Amino acid sequence: MVEEVEAPARCIVGMREGSEASRLYLGRRCNDVTRRLPAQGCHGVCWWRPAVRGCRVGVPHWMFARLFATSKYVVAPALIAAVALSSPAAANRPDAEAMAHYVRARLADNAGEPIAAASGYAALLVADPGDLTMALRTYRGALAAGDSALALDAARILDARGALPPDGRLLLFADALSAGDWTAARSAIAAMEKEEIFAFLTPMLRAWTNFAARDGATIDLLRTRTTSALTSAYKGEQEALLLLAQRKGDEGATSYKALTTIGAGATEVAVRIAVASRLSALGERRAALDLLGGNDATIEAAHALLAKRKKLPGGAATASKGVSLLFARLAEDIGRQDRPTPIALSIARIALQLDPTSDVALLLVAEMIGAKGNPDIALPLLDRINPKGPWTGAARDARVRILVDAGEPQRALETATAATLARGATIGDFTRLGERYAELKRHTEAAAAYDRALAMAEKSEDGAGWALWLLKGSAHYEAGDWPQAKAALTRAAELGPDQAVVLNYLGYAKLEYREDLEEAERLIQRASQLAPQDPAIADSLGWAYFIRGNVPKALEALERAAAAVPDEPTISEHLGDAYWTAGRRIDARYAWTAALVNADGHVAERIRAKLDIGLKPENAAP
C-alpha cells in the first residue's frame, strides 16, 4: 500500500527560516523544513521552498474562477486582493498573511471540510503556482471534495515539476481515456511502468485503451504470463469483463467462472453483477441468473431484477466503465481499514470520475467520506445511487452507518424505520431497524423488529439462518427476558452448531443465570476450539472454570484474555475475582483498578466496592 506521510517538521511551507511568522505560529525558531515523501521513500524528493519575495507569477484564470465557484468559506478580502492584483505591493505581502491563509486551509482540512480546504489551498496556489506543497494539498483536497477539474489542474502542475504522486498518474490516465486521447493515455501507462508503484495495472489499462481505440492487442495482453501477484489478483476479472465488452458472451462467462476465488467485498459483488448484466444484455439470461446465487443481499436483489425480466444495470460495455471497476476494486483493497487512507479515497474518486453512474463507486466514496466524519458530503452521493438497481439496500445500510458514525443515532433510526414502511421492505430492512433499536438500548423494540425479519425469512426458500436467531436472542437477553432469550439462542445454536459466536453467547448467558453450568462449560469449550485466539471466548472459558471451582484453569484462561485485551473491564474484573479467590490479593486489586478505568454505571460501583472491602458474594461479578 502506498500512502503519503508527513514527516515530523518544525517549519511550515512558505515561511522563511526563523521568520516572525514562524515564531508566532510555533513559538520557537524554525530550523527545519516540511517534507512530504512517499511512505516507501521511493522518490526522496524534498518538496519545500523558501518564501520567494519580489516575484509574481501570472494568475491562472481557471483557478481564480474555480476558487469562487467551489468555496464554502468566506475568502478573506486581503486574499481576494492578493489574487486579483499583480502589483509589486501585492507580491510583497508579509509571510504572516500567507501563513494565516495556510492555517485556515489546514484547519478546514483537519475539521473534515474538504471543499473549504481545497479552496483554501487553491487560493495559495494561485498566489504561487510553483508551490508544490500547495499543489499537492490542492490535488488531494480537490479529489476528496469531488472537484476533478481542479484536481487535474493541480496534478498537471505537479507532473510538470516531477512531483506527481503515484495515484495522480491514474487521474491523468482516466482523463485521457475519457477524452479519447489515446496518445496521452498510452503516455500515462508508460509513465506508470517507469514509476513502478502502479505498474501492475498497466497490462489491463493497455488492453482497455486498445479496445477503446480499436487499435492493438487486448485479451492477449491479459493472457500473457506474469510474475506479478498483484496483476494476477485483478486480471482474471478484467479479462472476463473485456471479453464481454467485446460481445464474446460464452468466453466471458467461462473466463469468470474459472476464477479460483471470488470475494464478497462490495466491488467484487459489483464485478459479478457487471458480468451478469452483460450476459443478460447479450441474450444469455439463464447464464446470468446462474451467476447470481448466494445470500448476499445485493446479489439477491440483482437476481430478483433479472428473474422479473427487468434490466440489470452495472454492466461494463465501455473502457471507461471497465477501468472504473478496476480502480474501485483497487480503492476498496487499499482502504480496507477503519479510517480509509487519502490515496484510497483519491482512487475511488477517480473511479467515479470514469463512470459517474457507477453505484458501487458512489457507495465506496460515500462510505470513505462518511468514515472521515463528513456526512454532509457523503449522504448526497448515496442519493445518486440508482433507486431501481440492486444497490438500494446497500445504500440504506451505508446511510444508517454514516449517520451513526456522525453521532446522529435518532436520524439513523428514522432512516431505518422509513425503509421498513416502504413498499417492498426486505428482511435486511427489518434487521437494520432492529440493530438501530439495539444501539439505542431499546431492546424490546429491537426484538420485535427481528421477529418481523424472522417471519419474512421463514417464508423464503432458505429459511431463517442462525444469525437472525442470535440477534433476536441477544435483544431478549439485553431486555432481561431470559426465557425468550434462551429459546432464541438455543435455536441459533441448532442452526449454527459450528458458530463460535453463538455457542459462546449461549454458554455465557447460562453462566450469568447460573443455569445448566455443565452444559454452559461444554458450549464454551467447543467455541474455544473453533476460535482459540478469541479473547472474549477465552474470558468466557475462564469464567466458566471459575464458577465451577477450577481456579487454576480459570486463571490460565483469564490471564490469556487479559493479555490480549488489557483495557476490557469485564475481563479485568473476572481476573481480579479469580486472583482474590486464589489468595493473590495485590494482583486482584491491580486487575480491579484496571477494570475501573473503562467501567461505568453499576459495574463501576461494584468494582469500587471490591477495592474498598474485597470480594464478597454481594459484589461478585455475575
Coordinates of C-alpha atoms in Angstrom, one line a residue:
M1 CA 0.0 0.0 0.0
V2 CA 1.3 3.4 -0.9
E3 CA 0.5 6.3 1.4
E4 CA 1.9 9.8 1.6
V5 CA 3.1 10.7 5.0
E6 CA 4.1 14.0 6.5
A7 CA 7.5 13.8 8.2
P8 CA 7.9 15.5 11.5
A9 CA 8.9 19.0 11.0
R10 CA 9.2 22.4 12.7
C11 CA 8.5 24.6 9.7
I12 CA 5.5 25.4 7.5
V13 CA 5.8 25.7 3.8
G14 CA 6.2 29.3 2.7
M15 CA 7.8 30.6 5.9
R16 CA 11.4 31.8 5.9
E17 CA 13.6 30.0 8.4
G18 CA 13.4 31.9 11.7
S19 CA 10.9 34.4 10.3
E20 CA 8.5 36.3 12.5
A21 CA 5.6 34.2 11.1
S22 CA 7.3 31.0 12.2
R23 CA 8.0 32.3 15.7
L24 CA 4.4 33.5 16.0
Y25 CA 3.0 30.2 14.8
L26 CA 5.4 27.8 16.5
G27 CA 6.6 29.8 19.5
R28 CA 10.3 29.0 18.7
R29 CA 12.8 29.4 15.9
C30 CA 12.2 27.4 12.8
N31 CA 15.2 25.4 11.9
D32 CA 13.8 22.6 9.7
V33 CA 11.7 22.1 6.6
T34 CA 8.4 20.5 5.9
R35 CA 8.7 17.4 3.7
R36 CA 6.1 15.2 2.0
L37 CA 7.6 11.9 0.9
P38 CA 6.0 8.7 -0.2
A39 CA 5.9 6.2 2.7
Q40 CA 8.3 3.8 0.8
G41 CA 10.8 6.6 0.2
C42 CA 10.9 5.8 -3.5
H43 CA 11.4 9.4 -4.7
G44 CA 13.4 11.0 -2.0
V45 CA 12.3 14.5 -3.1
C46 CA 12.0 17.3 -0.6
W47 CA 9.1 19.4 -1.6
W48 CA 10.0 22.6 0.2
R49 CA 10.9 26.0 -1.0
P50 CA 11.8 29.2 0.9
A51 CA 9.4 32.1 0.6
V52 CA 10.0 33.9 -2.7
R53 CA 9.9 37.6 -2.4
G54 CA 9.5 40.2 -5.2
C55 CA 8.1 37.8 -7.7
R56 CA 4.7 37.3 -9.1
V57 CA 3.7 34.6 -11.5
G58 CA 0.7 35.3 -13.7
V59 CA -2.6 34.1 -12.1
P60 CA -4.2 31.2 -14.0
H61 CA -7.7 32.3 -14.8
W62 CA -9.1 28.7 -14.4
M63 CA -8.0 28.5 -10.7
F64 CA -9.2 32.1 -10.0
A65 CA -12.7 31.2 -11.3
R66 CA -12.9 27.9 -9.5
L67 CA -11.8 29.4 -6.2
F68 CA -15.1 31.3 -6.1
A69 CA -17.2 28.6 -7.7
T70 CA -16.3 25.9 -5.1
S71 CA -15.6 27.7 -1.9
K72 CA -18.0 27.2 1.0
Y73 CA -15.9 29.5 3.2
V74 CA -15.8 33.3 3.0
V75 CA -12.4 34.2 1.5
A76 CA -10.7 36.9 3.3
P77 CA -10.7 40.3 1.4
A78 CA -7.0 40.5 1.7
L79 CA -6.6 37.2 -0.1
I80 CA -9.0 38.2 -2.9
A81 CA -7.0 41.4 -3.4
A82 CA -3.7 39.4 -3.4
V83 CA -5.2 37.1 -6.1
A84 CA -6.7 39.9 -8.2
L85 CA -3.7 42.3 -8.1
S86 CA -0.4 41.7 -9.8
S87 CA 1.4 44.8 -8.5
P88 CA 4.8 44.5 -6.6
A89 CA 3.0 45.7 -3.5
A90 CA 0.7 42.7 -3.7
A91 CA 3.7 40.4 -4.2
N92 CA 5.3 41.7 -1.0
R93 CA 2.6 40.6 1.5
P94 CA 4.2 39.7 4.8
D95 CA 4.8 36.0 5.5
A96 CA 2.3 36.2 8.4
E97 CA -0.6 36.8 6.0
A98 CA 0.2 33.8 3.8
M99 CA 0.6 31.8 6.9
A100 CA -2.9 32.8 8.1
H101 CA -4.4 31.6 4.8
Y102 CA -2.4 28.4 5.2
V103 CA -3.6 27.8 8.7
R104 CA -7.2 28.4 7.7
A105 CA -6.9 25.8 5.0
R106 CA -5.3 23.3 7.3
L107 CA -8.0 23.9 10.0
A108 CA -10.7 23.2 7.4
D109 CA -8.7 20.1 6.3
N110 CA -8.5 18.8 9.9
A111 CA -12.1 19.7 10.5
G112 CA -13.2 17.4 7.7
E113 CA -14.2 20.2 5.3
P114 CA -12.6 19.1 2.0
I115 CA -14.4 21.7 -0.2
A116 CA -13.2 24.6 2.0
A117 CA -9.8 23.1 2.4
A118 CA -9.4 22.6 -1.3
S119 CA -10.5 26.2 -2.0
G120 CA -8.0 27.5 0.6
Y121 CA -5.1 25.5 -0.9
A122 CA -6.1 26.6 -4.4
A123 CA -6.1 30.2 -3.3
L124 CA -2.5 29.8 -2.1
L125 CA -1.6 28.0 -5.2
V126 CA -3.0 30.9 -7.3
A127 CA -0.7 33.2 -5.4
D128 CA 2.3 31.0 -6.3
P129 CA 1.6 28.2 -8.8
G130 CA 5.2 27.0 -8.2
D131 CA 4.4 26.0 -4.6
L132 CA 4.5 22.2 -4.9
T133 CA 3.2 21.6 -1.4
M134 CA 0.1 23.7 -2.1
A135 CA -0.3 21.9 -5.4
L136 CA -0.2 18.6 -3.6
R137 CA -2.7 19.7 -1.0
T138 CA -4.9 21.2 -3.6
Y139 CA -4.8 17.9 -5.6
R140 CA -5.7 15.8 -2.5
G141 CA -8.4 18.3 -1.3
A142 CA -10.0 18.6 -4.7
L143 CA -10.3 14.9 -5.2
A144 CA -11.7 14.5 -1.7
A145 CA -14.3 17.2 -2.5
G146 CA -15.1 15.7 -5.9
D147 CA -13.7 18.6 -8.0
S148 CA -12.0 16.5 -10.6
A149 CA -11.2 19.6 -12.8
L150 CA -9.3 21.3 -10.0
A151 CA -7.6 18.1 -9.1
L152 CA -6.5 17.7 -12.8
D153 CA -5.1 21.3 -12.8
A154 CA -3.1 20.6 -9.7
A155 CA -1.9 17.3 -11.0
R156 CA -0.6 18.9 -14.2
I157 CA 1.4 21.4 -12.1
L158 CA 2.8 18.6 -10.1
D159 CA 3.6 16.5 -13.1
A160 CA 5.4 19.3 -14.9
R161 CA 7.7 19.6 -11.9
G162 CA 8.3 15.9 -11.5
A163 CA 6.3 15.8 -8.2
L164 CA 3.1 14.0 -9.2
P165 CA 2.1 11.4 -6.6
P166 CA 1.6 7.9 -8.0
D167 CA -2.2 8.0 -8.0
G168 CA -2.0 11.3 -9.9
R169 CA -0.9 9.2 -12.9
L170 CA -4.1 7.3 -12.6
L171 CA -6.1 10.5 -12.8
L172 CA -4.2 11.7 -15.9
F173 CA -4.8 8.3 -17.5
A174 CA -8.5 8.5 -16.6
D175 CA -8.9 11.9 -18.1
A176 CA -7.1 10.9 -21.3
L177 CA -9.3 7.7 -21.6
S178 CA -12.5 9.7 -21.1
A179 CA -11.4 12.2 -23.7
G180 CA -10.4 9.6 -26.2
D181 CA -6.9 10.9 -26.2
W182 CA -5.2 7.6 -26.8
T183 CA -1.7 9.1 -27.1
A184 CA -2.0 10.7 -23.7
A185 CA -3.5 7.5 -22.2
R186 CA -0.6 5.4 -23.5
S187 CA 1.9 8.0 -22.3
A188 CA 0.4 7.8 -18.8
I189 CA 0.6 4.0 -18.9
A190 CA 4.3 4.2 -19.9
A191 CA 4.9 6.6 -17.0
M192 CA 3.3 4.2 -14.6
E193 CA 5.6 1.4 -15.8
K194 CA 8.6 3.6 -15.2
E195 CA 7.4 4.8 -11.7
E196 CA 6.6 1.1 -10.8
I197 CA 4.1 1.7 -8.0
F198 CA 1.1 1.0 -10.2
A199 CA 3.0 -0.9 -12.9
F200 CA 0.9 -4.0 -12.1
L201 CA -2.2 -2.2 -13.6
T202 CA -0.6 -1.5 -16.9
P203 CA -1.5 -4.7 -18.8
M204 CA -5.1 -4.2 -18.0
L205 CA -5.1 -0.4 -18.8
R206 CA -3.3 -1.0 -22.0
A207 CA -5.8 -3.7 -23.0
W208 CA -8.8 -1.4 -22.3
T209 CA -7.1 1.5 -24.1
N210 CA -6.5 -0.6 -27.2
F211 CA -10.1 -1.8 -27.0
A212 CA -11.4 1.7 -26.9
A213 CA -9.0 2.9 -29.6
R214 CA -9.8 -0.2 -31.8
D215 CA -6.1 -0.5 -32.2
G216 CA -3.7 -3.1 -30.9
A217 CA -3.9 -6.3 -28.8
T218 CA -6.5 -6.6 -26.0
I219 CA -7.1 -10.1 -24.5
D220 CA -3.7 -11.4 -25.4
L221 CA -2.2 -8.7 -23.1
L222 CA -4.1 -10.2 -20.2
R223 CA -3.3 -13.8 -21.0
T224 CA 0.5 -13.2 -21.1
R225 CA 2.2 -14.9 -18.2
T226 CA 3.1 -12.5 -15.4
T227 CA 5.2 -12.8 -12.3
S228 CA 3.3 -10.0 -10.6
A229 CA 0.9 -11.3 -7.9
L230 CA -0.9 -8.0 -7.9
T231 CA -1.5 -8.2 -11.7
S232 CA -2.8 -11.8 -11.2
A233 CA -5.2 -10.7 -8.5
Y234 CA -7.1 -8.4 -10.9
K235 CA -6.5 -9.6 -14.4
G236 CA -8.9 -12.6 -14.3
E237 CA -11.9 -10.3 -13.6
Q238 CA -10.7 -7.8 -16.2
E239 CA -10.3 -10.5 -18.8
A240 CA -13.9 -11.6 -18.3
L241 CA -15.2 -8.0 -18.4
L242 CA -13.2 -7.2 -21.6
L243 CA -14.4 -10.3 -23.4
L244 CA -18.0 -9.4 -22.5
A245 CA -17.4 -5.8 -23.7
Q246 CA -16.3 -7.4 -27.0
R247 CA -19.6 -9.3 -27.1
K248 CA -18.0 -12.7 -26.5
G249 CA -20.6 -14.0 -24.1
D250 CA -19.5 -17.6 -23.8
E251 CA -15.8 -16.8 -23.4
G252 CA -16.5 -14.1 -20.9
A253 CA -18.7 -16.4 -18.7
T254 CA -16.1 -19.2 -18.9
S255 CA -13.3 -16.8 -18.0
Y256 CA -15.2 -15.5 -15.0
K257 CA -16.2 -19.0 -13.8
A258 CA -12.6 -20.1 -14.0
L259 CA -11.6 -17.6 -11.2
T260 CA -10.4 -19.6 -8.2
T261 CA -11.5 -17.0 -5.6
I262 CA -14.4 -14.6 -5.8
G263 CA -14.7 -12.5 -2.7
A264 CA -17.7 -10.9 -1.0
G265 CA -16.5 -7.2 -0.9
A266 CA -18.7 -4.6 -2.5
T267 CA -16.5 -4.2 -5.6
E268 CA -16.2 -7.9 -6.0
V269 CA -20.0 -8.1 -5.9
A270 CA -20.1 -5.3 -8.5
V271 CA -17.8 -7.2 -10.8
R272 CA -20.1 -10.3 -10.6
I273 CA -23.2 -8.1 -11.3
A274 CA -21.3 -6.5 -14.2
V275 CA -20.6 -9.9 -15.7
A276 CA -24.3 -10.9 -15.2
S277 CA -25.5 -7.6 -16.7
R278 CA -23.5 -8.0 -19.9
L279 CA -24.5 -11.7 -20.3
S280 CA -28.1 -10.7 -20.0
A281 CA -27.7 -7.9 -22.5
L282 CA -26.1 -10.4 -24.9
G283 CA -29.1 -12.7 -24.6
E284 CA -27.6 -15.1 -22.1
R285 CA -30.2 -14.5 -19.3
R286 CA -30.1 -18.1 -17.9
A287 CA -26.3 -17.9 -17.6
A288 CA -26.6 -14.5 -15.9
L289 CA -29.1 -15.9 -13.4
D290 CA -26.8 -18.8 -12.6
L291 CA -24.0 -16.4 -11.6
L292 CA -26.2 -14.6 -9.2
G293 CA -26.5 -17.3 -6.5
G294 CA -25.8 -17.0 -2.8
N295 CA -27.2 -15.0 0.1
D296 CA -25.6 -11.6 -0.4
A297 CA -28.4 -9.0 -0.3
T298 CA -27.1 -7.1 -3.3
I299 CA -26.7 -10.3 -5.4
E300 CA -30.2 -11.4 -4.3
A301 CA -31.6 -8.0 -5.5
A302 CA -29.8 -8.4 -8.8
H303 CA -31.1 -11.9 -9.2
A304 CA -34.7 -10.7 -8.5
L305 CA -34.4 -8.0 -11.2
L306 CA -33.4 -10.5 -13.8
A307 CA -35.9 -13.0 -12.7
K308 CA -38.6 -10.4 -13.3
R309 CA -37.1 -9.8 -16.7
K310 CA -36.0 -6.3 -15.8
K311 CA -32.9 -4.6 -17.0
L312 CA -29.9 -5.2 -14.7
P313 CA -27.7 -2.0 -14.5
G314 CA -24.0 -2.1 -13.8
G315 CA -22.6 -3.7 -17.0
A316 CA -19.2 -2.7 -18.4
A317 CA -19.6 -2.3 -22.1
T318 CA -17.0 0.5 -22.4
A319 CA -13.4 1.0 -21.5
S320 CA -14.3 3.8 -19.0
K321 CA -16.7 1.5 -17.1
G322 CA -14.3 -1.4 -17.1
V323 CA -11.4 0.7 -15.8
S324 CA -13.8 2.3 -13.3
L325 CA -14.5 -1.1 -11.8
L326 CA -10.8 -1.9 -11.7
F327 CA -10.0 1.3 -9.9
A328 CA -12.9 0.8 -7.5
R329 CA -11.6 -2.7 -6.7
L330 CA -8.1 -1.2 -6.0
A331 CA -9.5 1.5 -3.8
E332 CA -11.5 -0.9 -1.7
D333 CA -8.5 -3.2 -1.3
I334 CA -6.3 -0.3 -0.2
G335 CA -8.9 1.2 2.0
R336 CA -9.8 -2.0 4.0
Q337 CA -9.2 -0.4 7.4
D338 CA -11.2 1.6 9.9
R339 CA -10.2 5.0 8.5
P340 CA -9.5 4.9 4.8
T341 CA -6.3 6.5 3.6
P342 CA -6.2 9.6 1.3
I343 CA -4.9 7.6 -1.6
A344 CA -7.8 5.1 -1.3
L345 CA -10.3 7.9 -1.5
S346 CA -8.4 9.5 -4.4
I347 CA -8.6 6.3 -6.4
A348 CA -12.3 5.8 -5.5
R349 CA -13.0 9.3 -6.7
I350 CA -11.1 8.6 -10.0
A351 CA -13.2 5.5 -10.5
L352 CA -16.3 7.7 -10.0
Q353 CA -15.0 10.2 -12.5
L354 CA -14.6 7.5 -15.1
D355 CA -18.2 6.3 -14.5
P356 CA -20.3 8.8 -12.7
T357 CA -23.3 6.4 -12.8
S358 CA -21.4 3.6 -11.0
D359 CA -23.4 2.7 -8.0
V360 CA -20.5 0.8 -6.3
A361 CA -18.2 3.8 -6.9
L362 CA -20.8 6.1 -5.3
L363 CA -21.2 3.8 -2.4
L364 CA -17.4 3.4 -1.9
V365 CA -16.7 7.2 -2.0
A366 CA -19.7 7.9 0.3
E367 CA -18.5 5.3 2.9
M368 CA -14.9 6.6 2.8
I369 CA -16.0 10.2 3.2
G370 CA -18.5 9.2 5.9
A371 CA -15.7 7.4 7.8
K372 CA -13.8 10.7 7.8
G373 CA -16.7 12.3 9.6
N374 CA -18.2 14.3 6.7
P375 CA -21.9 13.2 6.3
D376 CA -22.9 16.4 4.5
I377 CA -20.8 15.3 1.5
A378 CA -21.3 11.6 1.9
L379 CA -25.1 11.4 2.1
P380 CA -25.9 13.3 -1.2
L381 CA -23.6 10.7 -3.0
L382 CA -25.9 8.0 -1.8
D383 CA -28.9 9.9 -3.2
R384 CA -27.4 9.4 -6.6
I385 CA -27.5 5.6 -6.4
N386 CA -30.0 4.1 -8.9
P387 CA -33.3 3.6 -7.0
K388 CA -34.3 0.8 -9.4
G389 CA -31.0 -1.0 -9.2
P390 CA -29.6 -3.7 -6.9
W391 CA -27.6 -1.4 -4.6
T392 CA -30.5 0.3 -2.9
G393 CA -30.2 -1.9 0.2
A394 CA -26.5 -1.3 0.5
A395 CA -27.1 2.4 0.1
R396 CA -29.6 2.3 3.0
D397 CA -27.1 0.4 5.1
A398 CA -24.4 2.9 4.3
R399 CA -26.7 5.9 5.1
V400 CA -27.5 4.5 8.5
R401 CA -23.8 3.7 9.3
I402 CA -22.8 7.2 8.3
L403 CA -25.4 8.8 10.5
V404 CA -24.4 6.6 13.4
D405 CA -20.8 7.4 12.9
A406 CA -21.7 11.1 12.8
G407 CA -23.3 10.9 16.2
E408 CA -26.9 11.1 14.9
P409 CA -28.5 7.8 16.1
Q410 CA -32.0 9.3 16.0
R411 CA -31.7 10.2 12.3
A412 CA -30.3 6.8 11.7
L413 CA -33.3 5.2 13.4
E414 CA -35.7 7.4 11.4
T415 CA -34.0 6.3 8.2
A416 CA -34.2 2.7 9.1
T417 CA -37.8 3.0 10.1
A418 CA -38.7 4.6 6.9
A419 CA -37.2 1.7 4.9
T420 CA -39.5 -0.8 6.8
L421 CA -42.6 1.3 6.0
A422 CA -41.8 1.5 2.3
R423 CA -43.3 -0.8 -0.3
G424 CA -41.2 -3.9 -0.8
A425 CA -39.5 -3.7 2.6
T426 CA -37.0 -6.6 3.0
I427 CA -35.5 -8.8 5.6
G428 CA -32.5 -6.6 5.7
D429 CA -34.6 -3.5 6.3
F430 CA -36.2 -5.0 9.5
T431 CA -32.8 -6.4 10.6
R432 CA -31.3 -2.9 10.2
L433 CA -34.2 -1.4 12.2
G434 CA -33.5 -3.9 15.0
E435 CA -29.8 -3.0 15.1
R436 CA -30.7 0.7 15.4
Y437 CA -33.1 0.0 18.3
A438 CA -30.4 -2.2 20.0
E439 CA -27.9 0.6 19.7
L440 CA -30.3 2.9 21.4
K441 CA -30.8 0.2 24.1
R442 CA -34.5 -0.1 23.2
H443 CA -34.1 -3.9 23.3
T444 CA -37.8 -4.9 23.4
E445 CA -38.4 -2.9 20.2
A446 CA -35.3 -4.4 18.7
A447 CA -36.6 -8.0 19.4
A448 CA -39.9 -7.0 17.7
A449 CA -38.1 -5.9 14.6
Y450 CA -36.1 -9.1 14.5
D451 CA -39.3 -11.0 14.8
R452 CA -40.6 -9.3 11.6
A453 CA -37.3 -10.2 9.8
L454 CA -37.6 -13.8 11.0
A455 CA -41.2 -14.1 9.9
M456 CA -40.2 -13.0 6.4
A457 CA -37.1 -15.2 6.4
E458 CA -39.1 -18.3 7.4
K459 CA -41.2 -17.8 4.2
S460 CA -38.1 -17.7 2.0
E461 CA -36.6 -20.7 0.2
D462 CA -33.6 -20.9 2.5
G463 CA -35.5 -20.1 5.7
A464 CA -34.1 -18.1 8.6
G465 CA -30.4 -18.6 9.5
W466 CA -28.6 -18.7 12.8
A467 CA -27.6 -15.1 12.6
L468 CA -31.1 -13.7 12.9
W469 CA -31.9 -16.0 15.8
L470 CA -28.8 -14.8 17.5
L471 CA -29.8 -11.2 17.1
K472 CA -33.3 -11.9 18.4
G473 CA -31.8 -13.9 21.4
S474 CA -29.4 -11.1 22.1
A475 CA -32.2 -8.5 22.1
H476 CA -34.3 -10.5 24.6
Y477 CA -31.2 -11.1 26.8
E478 CA -30.4 -7.4 27.0
A479 CA -34.1 -6.7 27.7
G480 CA -33.9 -9.1 30.7
D481 CA -36.3 -11.7 29.2
W482 CA -34.2 -14.8 29.8
P483 CA -36.9 -17.4 28.7
Q484 CA -37.3 -15.8 25.3
A485 CA -33.5 -15.3 25.0
K486 CA -32.7 -18.9 25.9
A487 CA -35.2 -20.2 23.3
A488 CA -33.9 -18.0 20.5
L489 CA -30.2 -18.6 21.4
T490 CA -30.8 -22.4 21.6
R491 CA -32.4 -22.3 18.1
A492 CA -29.4 -20.3 16.8
A493 CA -27.1 -23.0 18.2
E494 CA -29.1 -25.7 16.5
L495 CA -28.8 -23.9 13.1
G496 CA -25.2 -23.0 13.7
P497 CA -23.5 -25.8 15.6
D498 CA -20.1 -24.7 14.5
Q499 CA -20.5 -21.0 15.0
A500 CA -18.2 -20.0 17.9
V501 CA -20.0 -16.7 18.5
V502 CA -23.4 -18.5 19.0
L503 CA -22.0 -21.2 21.3
N504 CA -20.1 -18.6 23.4
Y505 CA -23.1 -16.3 23.7
L506 CA -25.5 -19.1 24.8
G507 CA -22.9 -20.6 27.2
Y508 CA -22.0 -17.3 28.8
A509 CA -25.7 -16.4 29.2
K510 CA -26.2 -19.7 31.0
L511 CA -23.3 -18.9 33.3
E512 CA -24.8 -15.5 34.2
Y513 CA -28.1 -17.1 35.1
R514 CA -26.3 -19.9 36.9
E515 CA -28.3 -22.4 34.8
D516 CA -27.1 -25.8 33.5
L517 CA -23.4 -25.0 34.3
E518 CA -22.0 -28.2 32.9
E519 CA -23.7 -27.6 29.5
A520 CA -22.5 -24.0 29.6
E521 CA -18.9 -25.0 30.0
R522 CA -19.2 -27.6 27.2
L523 CA -20.6 -25.0 24.8
I524 CA -17.8 -22.5 25.6
Q525 CA -15.1 -25.2 25.3
R526 CA -16.5 -26.0 21.9
A527 CA -16.4 -22.3 21.0
S528 CA -12.8 -22.1 22.2
Q529 CA -11.8 -25.0 20.0
L530 CA -13.4 -23.2 17.0
A531 CA -11.8 -19.8 17.8
P532 CA -8.8 -20.4 20.1
Q533 CA -7.4 -16.9 19.6
D534 CA -10.6 -15.0 20.5
P535 CA -10.1 -13.2 23.9
A536 CA -13.8 -12.9 24.6
I537 CA -14.2 -16.6 24.3
A538 CA -11.1 -17.2 26.5
D539 CA -12.7 -14.9 29.1
S540 CA -15.9 -16.9 29.0
L541 CA -14.0 -20.2 29.3
G542 CA -12.0 -18.8 32.3
W543 CA -15.2 -17.6 33.9
A544 CA -16.9 -21.0 33.4
Y545 CA -13.9 -22.7 35.1
F546 CA -14.0 -20.2 37.9
I547 CA -17.7 -20.5 38.6
R548 CA -17.4 -24.3 38.6
G549 CA -14.5 -24.1 41.1
N550 CA -11.5 -24.8 38.9
V551 CA -9.5 -21.6 39.8
P552 CA -6.1 -22.7 38.4
K553 CA -7.5 -23.3 34.9
A554 CA -9.6 -20.2 35.3
L555 CA -6.5 -18.1 35.9
E556 CA -4.7 -19.5 32.9
A557 CA -7.6 -18.6 30.5
L558 CA -8.3 -15.2 32.1
E559 CA -4.7 -14.1 32.0
R560 CA -4.5 -15.1 28.4
A561 CA -7.7 -13.0 27.7
A562 CA -6.4 -10.0 29.7
A563 CA -3.1 -10.1 27.9
A564 CA -4.9 -9.8 24.6
V565 CA -7.3 -7.1 25.6
P566 CA -5.9 -5.3 28.7
D567 CA -8.5 -2.5 28.6
E568 CA -11.7 -4.6 28.6
P569 CA -13.3 -4.1 32.0
T570 CA -15.3 -7.4 32.1
I571 CA -12.1 -9.5 31.5
S572 CA -10.1 -7.5 34.1
E573 CA -12.9 -7.8 36.7
H574 CA -13.1 -11.5 36.2
L575 CA -9.4 -11.8 36.5
G576 CA -9.4 -9.8 39.7
D577 CA -12.1 -12.0 41.2
A578 CA -10.1 -15.1 40.3
Y579 CA -6.9 -13.6 41.8
W580 CA -8.7 -12.8 45.1
T581 CA -10.1 -16.3 45.4
A582 CA -6.6 -17.7 44.8
G583 CA -5.3 -15.6 47.6
R584 CA -3.4 -13.2 45.3
R585 CA -4.9 -10.0 46.9
I586 CA -2.4 -7.5 45.4
D587 CA -2.8 -8.9 41.9
A588 CA -6.6 -8.7 42.4
R589 CA -6.5 -5.1 43.3
Y590 CA -4.3 -4.3 40.3
A591 CA -6.8 -6.1 38.0
W592 CA -9.8 -4.4 39.5
T593 CA -8.1 -1.0 39.2
A594 CA -7.5 -1.7 35.5
A595 CA -11.2 -2.7 35.1
L596 CA -12.4 0.5 36.7
V597 CA -10.7 2.7 34.1
N598 CA -13.3 1.8 31.4
A599 CA -16.2 0.6 33.6
D600 CA -19.3 2.7 34.2
G601 CA -22.6 2.6 35.9
H602 CA -23.4 -0.3 38.3
V603 CA -20.3 -2.2 37.1
A604 CA -18.1 0.6 38.3
E605 CA -19.9 0.8 41.6
R606 CA -19.4 -3.0 42.1
I607 CA -15.6 -2.7 41.3
R608 CA -15.2 0.2 43.8
A609 CA -16.8 -1.9 46.5
K610 CA -14.3 -4.7 45.8
L611 CA -11.4 -2.2 46.1
D612 CA -12.9 -1.0 49.4
I613 CA -13.8 -4.2 51.1
G614 CA -12.5 -7.0 48.9
L615 CA -14.5 -9.7 47.1
K616 CA -17.9 -10.5 48.8
P617 CA -20.9 -12.5 47.5
E618 CA -22.8 -9.3 47.0
N619 CA -20.2 -7.7 44.8
A620 CA -19.0 -10.7 42.8
A621 CA -19.2 -10.4 39.0
P622 CA -22.3 -12.1 37.6

